[in-house]
Every structure is written in C-alpha cells, then in structure tokens.
XYZ file of C-alpha atoms in Angstrom:
156
model
C 10.615 9.468 -11.331
C 9.447 9.567 -7.715
C 8.130 12.871 -8.946
C 6.925 10.868 -12.046
C 4.977 8.307 -9.453
C 3.608 10.820 -7.387
C 2.048 13.410 -9.843
C 0.224 10.035 -11.236
C -0.871 9.035 -8.538
C -2.839 12.342 -7.578
C -4.097 13.060 -11.028
C -5.651 9.051 -10.409
C -6.835 9.655 -7.102
C -8.470 12.822 -8.663
C -9.884 11.337 -11.555
C -11.399 8.911 -8.553
C -12.870 10.749 -6.922
C -14.029 13.078 -9.814
C -15.774 9.943 -11.189
C -17.551 9.747 -7.465
C -19.268 12.666 -7.956
C -20.132 12.636 -11.230
C -22.038 9.634 -10.221
C -19.771 7.621 -12.889
C -18.399 4.692 -10.490
C -19.072 0.939 -9.601
C -18.740 0.375 -5.608
C -17.087 2.729 -3.197
C -15.087 5.926 -3.895
C -12.468 5.134 -0.648
C -12.335 1.651 -1.300
C -11.238 1.653 -4.907
C -8.094 3.669 -4.158
C -6.893 1.708 -0.924
C -7.396 -1.073 -3.335
C -5.082 0.788 -5.818
C -3.063 1.124 -3.228
C -2.616 -1.946 -2.414
C -2.245 -2.784 -6.585
C 0.811 -0.016 -6.553
C 2.249 -1.619 -3.369
C 2.341 -5.210 -4.678
C 4.134 -4.181 -7.811
C 6.194 -2.514 -6.275
C 7.126 -5.875 -4.142
C 6.787 -7.733 -6.568
C 10.076 -6.510 -7.959
C 12.334 -6.017 -5.081
C 10.952 -8.908 -3.906
C 11.729 -10.800 -7.209
C 15.013 -9.527 -7.209
C 16.152 -10.301 -3.938
C 15.253 -13.737 -4.082
C 17.310 -14.277 -7.762
C 14.446 -14.872 -9.596
C 14.705 -11.710 -11.206
C 18.111 -10.326 -12.218
C 19.143 -7.271 -10.025
C 19.052 -4.133 -11.546
C 20.108 -1.029 -9.083
C 18.008 1.852 -10.976
C 15.008 -1.222 -11.144
C 15.478 -1.497 -7.719
C 16.193 1.799 -6.108
C 13.238 3.057 -8.618
C 10.452 0.529 -6.824
C 11.972 0.891 -3.758
C 11.534 5.156 -4.052
C 8.092 4.324 -4.831
C 6.989 1.739 -2.096
C 7.728 4.903 -0.034
C 6.271 7.718 -1.189
C 2.750 5.513 -1.552
C 3.793 4.571 2.157
C 4.317 8.039 2.810
C 1.332 9.816 1.537
C -2.245 9.968 3.761
C -4.316 8.155 3.223
C -6.916 8.908 5.362
C -9.712 9.716 3.153
C -10.231 6.224 1.857
C -9.549 4.680 4.872
C -12.984 6.214 6.100
C -15.505 4.325 8.925
C -18.297 2.820 7.523
C -15.865 1.293 4.859
C -15.161 -2.231 6.622
C -17.022 -5.571 4.912
C -18.988 -5.350 7.720
C -20.385 -2.152 5.790
C -19.897 -2.532 2.172
C -20.441 -6.908 2.713
C -17.775 -8.082 -0.210
C -16.414 -5.030 -1.970
C -13.632 -4.986 0.388
C -12.292 -7.381 3.005
C -11.329 -4.352 5.195
C -12.153 -5.571 9.104
C -14.370 -3.142 11.413
C -11.643 -4.053 14.076
C -9.511 -1.344 12.086
C -11.462 1.575 13.002
C -12.014 0.609 16.546
C -10.080 2.440 19.393
C -6.897 1.141 20.850
C -6.801 0.488 16.627
C -2.239 -0.373 16.047
C -3.452 -0.279 12.137
C -1.612 4.212 12.332
C 1.217 2.690 13.802
C 1.634 0.204 11.893
C 1.923 1.819 8.698
C 4.158 4.345 10.454
C 5.954 1.533 10.916
C 5.553 0.458 7.049
C 7.000 4.188 6.423
C 9.786 4.015 8.012
C 11.121 0.130 7.027
C 10.086 1.484 3.011
C 12.489 4.797 4.109
C 14.912 2.211 5.170
C 15.044 0.166 2.274
C 14.528 2.901 -0.096
C 17.746 3.998 0.766
C 19.604 0.547 0.129
C 18.261 -0.589 -2.518
C 20.310 0.638 -4.837
C 23.473 -1.033 -2.777
C 23.079 -4.726 -4.548
C 20.744 -7.206 -4.095
C 22.277 -8.901 -1.031
C 21.043 -5.539 0.645
C 17.075 -6.140 -0.138
C 16.605 -9.275 1.645
C 17.974 -7.913 5.220
C 15.621 -4.502 4.387
C 12.731 -5.905 2.655
C 11.948 -7.855 5.944
C 10.771 -4.945 7.922
C 8.423 -4.034 5.041
C 6.937 -7.207 4.949
C 6.102 -7.909 9.067
C 4.469 -4.416 8.866
C 2.785 -6.010 6.102
C 1.933 -8.791 7.670
C 1.164 -7.115 10.784
C -1.765 -4.657 9.658
C -3.118 -7.706 8.025
C -3.379 -10.027 10.159
C -5.219 -7.960 12.653
C -6.948 -6.028 10.335
C -8.084 -7.556 6.694
C -10.426 -11.335 6.485
C -8.302 -14.108 6.420
C -7.584 -15.608 3.445
C -10.184 -19.293 2.842
C-alpha cells in the first residue's frame, strides 16, 4: 500500500513539474505542491482522528494504512517546495507561509523531523486498537501545531 502511495505521489509531483515547465500552471508550482502535501496530511489525519474520537468506527487496516501514508509523507524530502521566495510576502494570498520559515534560526526543519518521528511512532501502533491512536496522535498534532503557530499566517 505504501509503495503504491509513494508511486502515486511521485507521479503527481512529476505532473506538477511538467505543467510548470510547459507553462500550463496557475500560481507557483512549489506552493501548489506544498498545499497538496498538506491536504494529504489532513486526509490521513482526518481518518485517524475520527477513529480516535470514536466518530468513525475503528478499522485496524484503515488506521494502519492512514498512519503509514502519514509517515511516508512526513519522511519525503520537501525542500523543493519550501523554496525561498515563496512566502506570503513574496506571493501574496497564494500562500499562508510566513517569511520566518526561511530566516536564520528557523526551527522548521527540526519540527519537520519531530513530525517524521511522531508519524513513524503512530504508524507502529495504529493497528493495535482505537485506544492506541489518541496517545500516538498527540505528538503528531503537537508538531503540526508548532510549525503552523510559528510559520503560518494566523487564521482570522
């Protein structure tokens, strides 16, 4: 399952890159790629969060798949779509990324490492039952929140 997900994500990245080179894109391709990445995070987290809260019936295979996908996403090298010059100061409303993410002393890379570790730990227990999800989701949420609080435009 993870291999198919990685293959699909690679194909999507190649398609975005091809559109950018062909001039057939709207907006910045790096911003589009990172928004897509965040949407995939949200999709997997929605599945896992719903199961952890009991809003969605727990399914070990689905939980494991969502957690494996999340871990794969967090482990991907994202440097190409976190390119300097793609903050909201540079591109306006195309993005919510604050310029602070690229400034000296930024902790974004370290937080990304924390997310990857937390997602891997979640993947290791996601199939072990609903009671395992909540405690393992906590560190994932903390890493997401830390990055969003420091490096994303606050929601109005």
